[in-house]
């Protein structure tokens, strides 16, 4: 990893520990109407199955707030209520079982209203997440720093933190998100230097599946490599299930978490002697069948394949219709190319069960 950072303060959101050296957790946000209890529960349960560890829902009305009780009863992961402007909705969310409240204290209104929210969160023992982005910076800071930039974002976050600390509240996590990747990275680097609280990472307005995945991988991955960040959300204009897949890939690529099988493959060239692209797609679609947290290499030619992929636990390659399965660089079996994936899965699971 990059430069060693001191550990952030640890907080608990429901059953999930965040910060203090805890595993980097994965979050998402529903895109259903929260008051539509049945569809919201269904989406959250699907997110749970995909590996989501915390979920956020928008609470924009009394009907949304009322729905939280029913939603909580049917899900297993912590529920975060996202509040904009109306402090009464924050109070309702806390009372109805939210495990965390996401607000901008400066947008809630008077200090008396903020104090009410703080006292409620103290009473129920739940943290507050301060969420800062380009749309939440005060006119005063925009004028002071000539627009949205690292300085205005960081000072905005620190001012929001100070509001909560004024009421002796430090059960806090904080996020600064920008759609500009470099601004996002630099803001969070500075925030980490000045803030002991756990940091939620993400790139806001990242875009669709491809563009958003690339921007998020750079914006989140760079910070994680530097030791910054305690929980992440990949924001995509896409089915929220895709956010979880990308988040897992980011964490697994950096060696921070393991989520079952890791598949690596060569990019293909004129030496490729097997249907590599189709094999990679099949292996990825069937990865749930494979036991253990193995690294599997899919290589295009038998000449270089085993040697180049010997750092993988298992690998496959082939030529002229014959498939070769190797383990740690040594040939394990030879089969027809059409049976290669089936035999690979069979061998891995046999060895896993025999351990």
mmCIF file of N, CA and C in Angstrom, residues 159-241:
data_model
loop_
_atom_site.group_PDB
_atom_site.id
_atom_site.type_symbol
_atom_site.label_atom_id
_atom_site.label_comp_id
_atom_site.label_asym_id
_atom_site.label_seq_id
_atom_site.Cartn_x
_atom_site.Cartn_y
_atom_site.Cartn_z
ATOM 1 N N UNK A 159 -16.400 22.545 8.831
ATOM 2 C CA UNK A 159 -17.395 23.389 9.506
ATOM 3 C C UNK A 159 -18.603 22.562 9.942
ATOM 4 N N UNK A 160 -19.015 21.629 9.094
ATOM 5 C CA UNK A 160 -20.146 20.766 9.446
ATOM 6 C C UNK A 160 -19.797 19.902 10.663
ATOM 7 N N UNK A 161 -18.569 19.395 10.689
ATOM 8 C CA UNK A 161 -18.114 18.597 11.832
ATOM 9 C C UNK A 161 -18.145 19.429 13.108
ATOM 10 N N UNK A 162 -17.676 20.667 13.005
ATOM 11 C CA UNK A 162 -17.636 21.548 14.185
ATOM 12 C C UNK A 162 -19.022 21.793 14.766
ATOM 13 N N UNK A 163 -20.028 21.852 13.894
ATOM 14 C CA UNK A 163 -21.396 22.055 14.385
ATOM 15 C C UNK A 163 -21.805 20.899 15.286
ATOM 16 N N UNK A 164 -21.495 19.670 14.862
ATOM 17 C CA UNK A 164 -21.850 18.503 15.673
ATOM 18 C C UNK A 164 -21.006 18.429 16.939
ATOM 19 N N UNK A 165 -19.715 18.723 16.811
ATOM 20 C CA UNK A 165 -18.836 18.672 17.983
ATOM 21 C C UNK A 165 -19.238 19.707 19.032
ATOM 22 N N UNK A 166 -19.808 20.804 18.586
ATOM 23 C CA UNK A 166 -20.268 21.841 19.515
ATOM 24 C C UNK A 166 -21.281 21.279 20.502
ATOM 25 N N UNK A 167 -22.029 20.255 20.068
ATOM 26 C CA UNK A 167 -23.028 19.623 20.931
ATOM 27 C C UNK A 167 -22.503 18.307 21.510
ATOM 28 N N UNK A 168 -21.155 18.207 21.585
ATOM 29 C CA UNK A 168 -20.491 17.036 22.171
ATOM 30 C C UNK A 168 -20.898 15.737 21.474
ATOM 31 N N UNK A 169 -21.003 15.809 20.166
ATOM 32 C CA UNK A 169 -21.343 14.620 19.382
ATOM 33 C C UNK A 169 -20.155 14.266 18.502
ATOM 34 N N UNK A 170 -19.634 13.055 18.640
ATOM 35 C CA UNK A 170 -18.501 12.636 17.811
ATOM 36 C C UNK A 170 -18.687 11.243 17.209
ATOM 37 N N UNK A 171 -19.927 10.784 17.206
ATOM 38 C CA UNK A 171 -20.244 9.516 16.534
ATOM 39 C C UNK A 171 -20.528 9.836 15.063
ATOM 40 N N UNK A 172 -19.437 10.133 14.352
ATOM 41 C CA UNK A 172 -19.529 10.788 13.039
ATOM 42 C C UNK A 172 -18.751 10.004 11.992
ATOM 43 N N UNK A 173 -19.280 9.947 10.792
ATOM 44 C CA UNK A 173 -18.470 9.646 9.609
ATOM 45 C C UNK A 173 -18.714 10.758 8.598
ATOM 46 N N UNK A 174 -17.784 10.920 7.689
ATOM 47 C CA UNK A 174 -17.843 12.099 6.827
ATOM 48 C C UNK A 174 -17.480 11.717 5.397
ATOM 49 N N UNK A 175 -18.069 12.423 4.450
ATOM 50 C CA UNK A 175 -17.710 12.186 3.050
ATOM 51 C C UNK A 175 -17.593 13.507 2.312
ATOM 52 N N UNK A 176 -16.616 13.550 1.421
ATOM 53 C CA UNK A 176 -16.511 14.624 0.431
ATOM 54 C C UNK A 176 -16.521 13.943 -0.925
ATOM 55 N N UNK A 177 -17.479 14.312 -1.758
ATOM 56 C CA UNK A 177 -17.578 13.707 -3.083
ATOM 57 C C UNK A 177 -17.630 14.792 -4.157
ATOM 58 N N UNK A 178 -16.844 14.577 -5.197
ATOM 59 C CA UNK A 178 -16.870 15.462 -6.362
ATOM 60 C C UNK A 178 -16.932 14.595 -7.608
ATOM 61 N N UNK A 179 -17.438 15.134 -8.696
ATOM 62 C CA UNK A 179 -17.464 14.376 -9.948
ATOM 63 C C UNK A 179 -16.125 14.459 -10.671
ATOM 64 N N UNK A 180 -15.318 15.461 -10.331
ATOM 65 C CA UNK A 180 -13.965 15.591 -10.860
ATOM 66 C C UNK A 180 -13.044 14.682 -10.044
ATOM 67 N N UNK A 181 -12.427 13.711 -10.696
ATOM 68 C CA UNK A 181 -11.669 12.683 -9.981
ATOM 69 C C UNK A 181 -10.496 13.268 -9.205
ATOM 70 N N UNK A 182 -9.717 14.160 -9.832
ATOM 71 C CA UNK A 182 -8.562 14.740 -9.138
ATOM 72 C C UNK A 182 -8.998 15.584 -7.946
ATOM 73 N N UNK A 183 -10.079 16.339 -8.109
ATOM 74 C CA UNK A 183 -10.599 17.133 -6.997
ATOM 75 C C UNK A 183 -11.062 16.216 -5.863
ATOM 76 N N UNK A 184 -11.678 15.124 -6.236
ATOM 77 C CA UNK A 184 -12.153 14.150 -5.260
ATOM 78 C C UNK A 184 -10.985 13.589 -4.451
ATOM 79 N N UNK A 185 -9.937 13.194 -5.150
ATOM 80 C CA UNK A 185 -8.767 12.610 -4.488
ATOM 81 C C UNK A 185 -8.094 13.631 -3.581
ATOM 82 N N UNK A 186 -7.808 14.814 -4.108
ATOM 83 C CA UNK A 186 -7.090 15.826 -3.329
ATOM 84 C C UNK A 186 -7.887 16.297 -2.119
ATOM 85 N N UNK A 187 -9.200 16.407 -2.270
ATOM 86 C CA UNK A 187 -10.044 16.830 -1.144
ATOM 87 C C UNK A 187 -9.983 15.822 -0.010
ATOM 88 N N UNK A 188 -10.058 14.543 -0.343
ATOM 89 C CA UNK A 188 -10.056 13.514 0.693
ATOM 90 C C UNK A 188 -8.686 13.335 1.334
ATOM 91 N N UNK A 189 -7.632 13.574 0.567
ATOM 92 C CA UNK A 189 -6.289 13.553 1.163
ATOM 93 C C UNK A 189 -6.190 14.631 2.238
ATOM 94 N N UNK A 190 -6.636 15.838 1.910
ATOM 95 C CA UNK A 190 -6.583 16.940 2.874
ATOM 96 C C UNK A 190 -7.517 16.687 4.050
ATOM 97 N N UNK A 191 -8.705 16.168 3.769
ATOM 98 C CA UNK A 191 -9.648 15.866 4.846
ATOM 99 C C UNK A 191 -9.047 14.873 5.826
ATOM 100 N N UNK A 192 -8.390 13.844 5.310
ATOM 101 C CA UNK A 192 -7.807 12.819 6.189
ATOM 102 C C UNK A 192 -6.743 13.403 7.105
ATOM 103 N N UNK A 193 -6.019 14.405 6.626
ATOM 104 C CA UNK A 193 -4.983 15.042 7.444
ATOM 105 C C UNK A 193 -5.585 15.818 8.604
ATOM 106 N N UNK A 194 -6.819 16.309 8.427
ATOM 107 C CA UNK A 194 -7.413 17.204 9.418
ATOM 108 C C UNK A 194 -8.569 16.585 10.194
ATOM 109 N N UNK A 195 -8.930 15.358 9.859
ATOM 110 C CA UNK A 195 -10.151 14.776 10.421
ATOM 111 C C UNK A 195 -9.881 13.364 10.935
ATOM 112 N N UNK A 196 -10.219 13.074 12.206
ATOM 113 C CA UNK A 196 -9.979 11.732 12.754
ATOM 114 C C UNK A 196 -11.107 10.750 12.473
ATOM 115 N N UNK A 197 -12.209 11.245 11.922
ATOM 116 C CA UNK A 197 -13.396 10.405 11.766
ATOM 117 C C UNK A 197 -13.296 9.516 10.521
ATOM 118 N N UNK A 198 -13.994 8.386 10.519
ATOM 119 C CA UNK A 198 -13.977 7.520 9.337
ATOM 120 C C UNK A 198 -14.537 8.239 8.112
ATOM 121 N N UNK A 199 -13.957 7.924 6.967
ATOM 122 C CA UNK A 199 -14.315 8.597 5.720
ATOM 123 C C UNK A 199 -15.029 7.630 4.778
ATOM 124 N N UNK A 200 -16.155 8.098 4.275
ATOM 125 C CA UNK A 200 -16.927 7.377 3.255
ATOM 126 C C UNK A 200 -16.459 7.892 1.896
ATOM 127 N N UNK A 201 -16.001 6.990 1.038
ATOM 128 C CA UNK A 201 -15.467 7.380 -0.271
ATOM 129 C C UNK A 201 -16.467 7.118 -1.392
ATOM 130 N N UNK A 202 -16.424 7.980 -2.386
ATOM 131 C CA UNK A 202 -17.220 7.795 -3.591
ATOM 132 C C UNK A 202 -16.939 8.934 -4.555
ATOM 133 N N UNK A 203 -17.272 8.718 -5.809
ATOM 134 C CA UNK A 203 -17.204 9.772 -6.826
ATOM 135 C C UNK A 203 -18.634 10.061 -7.241
ATOM 136 N N UNK A 204 -19.100 11.268 -7.000
ATOM 137 C CA UNK A 204 -20.496 11.581 -7.293
ATOM 138 C C UNK A 204 -20.691 11.852 -8.782
ATOM 139 N N UNK A 205 -21.906 11.611 -9.251
ATOM 140 C CA UNK A 205 -22.239 11.860 -10.664
ATOM 141 C C UNK A 205 -21.202 11.236 -11.595
ATOM 142 N N UNK A 206 -20.809 10.006 -11.274
ATOM 143 C CA UNK A 206 -19.727 9.367 -12.028
ATOM 144 C C UNK A 206 -20.146 8.989 -13.443
ATOM 145 N N UNK A 207 -21.436 8.685 -13.646
ATOM 146 C CA UNK A 207 -21.903 8.344 -14.986
ATOM 147 C C UNK A 207 -22.429 6.926 -15.064
ATOM 148 N N UNK A 208 -22.533 6.420 -16.299
ATOM 149 C CA UNK A 208 -23.052 5.083 -16.543
ATOM 150 C C UNK A 208 -22.061 3.997 -16.182
ATOM 151 N N UNK A 209 -22.371 2.763 -16.585
ATOM 152 C CA UNK A 209 -21.604 1.611 -16.116
ATOM 153 C C UNK A 209 -20.123 1.694 -16.465
ATOM 154 N N UNK A 210 -19.789 1.949 -17.730
ATOM 155 C CA UNK A 210 -18.382 1.961 -18.130
ATOM 156 C C UNK A 210 -17.659 3.186 -17.588
ATOM 157 N N UNK A 211 -18.134 4.375 -17.938
ATOM 158 C CA UNK A 211 -17.471 5.607 -17.507
ATOM 159 C C UNK A 211 -17.464 5.710 -15.980
ATOM 160 N N UNK A 212 -18.586 5.393 -15.363
ATOM 161 C CA UNK A 212 -18.673 5.496 -13.910
ATOM 162 C C UNK A 212 -17.772 4.511 -13.196
ATOM 163 N N UNK A 213 -17.630 3.317 -13.760
ATOM 164 C CA UNK A 213 -16.748 2.316 -13.151
ATOM 165 C C UNK A 213 -15.292 2.760 -13.218
ATOM 166 N N UNK A 214 -14.909 3.337 -14.365
ATOM 167 C CA UNK A 214 -13.527 3.810 -14.519
ATOM 168 C C UNK A 214 -13.246 4.957 -13.556
ATOM 169 N N UNK A 215 -14.132 5.958 -13.536
ATOM 170 C CA UNK A 215 -13.920 7.112 -12.655
ATOM 171 C C UNK A 215 -13.902 6.688 -11.183
ATOM 172 N N UNK A 216 -14.794 5.805 -10.814
ATOM 173 C CA UNK A 216 -14.855 5.359 -9.422
ATOM 174 C C UNK A 216 -13.630 4.534 -9.052
ATOM 175 N N UNK A 217 -13.177 3.693 -9.971
ATOM 176 C CA UNK A 217 -12.005 2.866 -9.689
ATOM 177 C C UNK A 217 -10.773 3.724 -9.433
ATOM 178 N N UNK A 218 -10.634 4.794 -10.217
ATOM 179 C CA UNK A 218 -9.490 5.694 -10.018
ATOM 180 C C UNK A 218 -9.701 6.548 -8.769
ATOM 181 N N UNK A 219 -10.863 7.158 -8.666
ATOM 182 C CA UNK A 219 -11.125 8.080 -7.559
ATOM 183 C C UNK A 219 -11.155 7.414 -6.203
ATOM 184 N N UNK A 220 -11.720 6.215 -6.131
ATOM 185 C CA UNK A 220 -11.776 5.478 -4.869
ATOM 186 C C UNK A 220 -10.500 4.674 -4.661
ATOM 187 N N UNK A 221 -10.067 3.974 -5.725
ATOM 188 C CA UNK A 221 -8.913 3.089 -5.600
ATOM 189 C C UNK A 221 -7.630 3.807 -5.219
ATOM 190 N N UNK A 222 -7.407 4.993 -5.783
ATOM 191 C CA UNK A 222 -6.198 5.756 -5.448
ATOM 192 C C UNK A 222 -6.154 6.075 -3.962
ATOM 193 N N UNK A 223 -7.274 6.505 -3.419
ATOM 194 C CA UNK A 223 -7.332 6.855 -1.994
ATOM 195 C C UNK A 223 -7.162 5.624 -1.115
ATOM 196 N N UNK A 224 -7.803 4.528 -1.479
ATOM 197 C CA UNK A 224 -7.647 3.302 -0.694
ATOM 198 C C UNK A 224 -6.196 2.836 -0.702
ATOM 199 N N UNK A 225 -5.534 2.954 -1.840
ATOM 200 C CA UNK A 225 -4.122 2.575 -1.930
ATOM 201 C C UNK A 225 -3.264 3.410 -0.983
ATOM 202 N N UNK A 226 -3.671 4.657 -0.763
ATOM 203 C CA UNK A 226 -2.943 5.547 0.138
ATOM 204 C C UNK A 226 -3.319 5.324 1.604
ATOM 205 N N UNK A 227 -4.244 4.414 1.856
ATOM 206 C CA UNK A 227 -4.666 4.157 3.229
ATOM 207 C C UNK A 227 -5.771 5.080 3.697
ATOM 208 N N UNK A 228 -6.460 5.722 2.759
ATOM 209 C CA UNK A 228 -7.536 6.664 3.090
ATOM 210 C C UNK A 228 -8.872 6.043 2.698
ATOM 211 N N UNK A 229 -9.814 6.060 3.625
ATOM 212 C CA UNK A 229 -11.152 5.561 3.330
ATOM 213 C C UNK A 229 -11.509 4.353 4.166
ATOM 214 N N UNK A 230 -12.754 4.324 4.634
ATOM 215 C CA UNK A 230 -13.197 3.267 5.542
ATOM 216 C C UNK A 230 -14.436 2.535 5.053
ATOM 217 N N UNK A 231 -15.175 3.143 4.156
ATOM 218 C CA UNK A 231 -16.353 2.524 3.558
ATOM 219 C C UNK A 231 -16.554 3.171 2.197
ATOM 220 N N UNK A 232 -17.092 2.438 1.228
ATOM 221 C CA UNK A 232 -17.175 2.972 -0.128
ATOM 222 C C UNK A 232 -18.553 2.748 -0.745
ATOM 223 N N UNK A 233 -18.904 3.671 -1.637
ATOM 224 C CA UNK A 233 -20.049 3.464 -2.514
ATOM 225 C C UNK A 233 -19.647 3.857 -3.929
ATOM 226 N N UNK A 234 -19.822 2.947 -4.854
ATOM 227 C CA UNK A 234 -19.619 3.238 -6.265
ATOM 228 C C UNK A 234 -20.949 3.748 -6.812
ATOM 229 N N UNK A 235 -21.001 5.010 -7.202
ATOM 230 C CA UNK A 235 -22.245 5.621 -7.687
ATOM 231 C C UNK A 235 -22.335 5.497 -9.206
ATOM 232 N N UNK A 236 -23.334 4.776 -9.675
ATOM 233 C CA UNK A 236 -23.510 4.570 -11.109
ATOM 234 C C UNK A 236 -24.937 4.895 -11.529
ATOM 235 N N UNK A 237 -25.085 5.418 -12.738
ATOM 236 C CA UNK A 237 -26.417 5.583 -13.331
ATOM 237 C C UNK A 237 -26.795 4.238 -13.944
ATOM 238 N N UNK A 238 -27.129 3.308 -13.057
ATOM 239 C CA UNK A 238 -27.286 1.911 -13.461
ATOM 240 C C UNK A 238 -28.029 1.182 -12.348
ATOM 241 N N UNK A 239 -28.409 -0.043 -12.589
ATOM 242 C CA UNK A 239 -28.979 -0.875 -11.533
ATOM 243 C C UNK A 239 -28.014 -0.894 -10.345
ATOM 244 N N UNK A 240 -28.480 -0.615 -9.120
ATOM 245 C CA UNK A 240 -27.575 -0.584 -7.963
ATOM 246 C C UNK A 240 -26.772 -1.866 -7.763
ATOM 247 N N UNK A 241 -27.268 -2.992 -8.268
ATOM 248 C CA UNK A 241 -26.515 -4.240 -8.136
ATOM 249 C C UNK A 241 -25.148 -4.137 -8.798
#
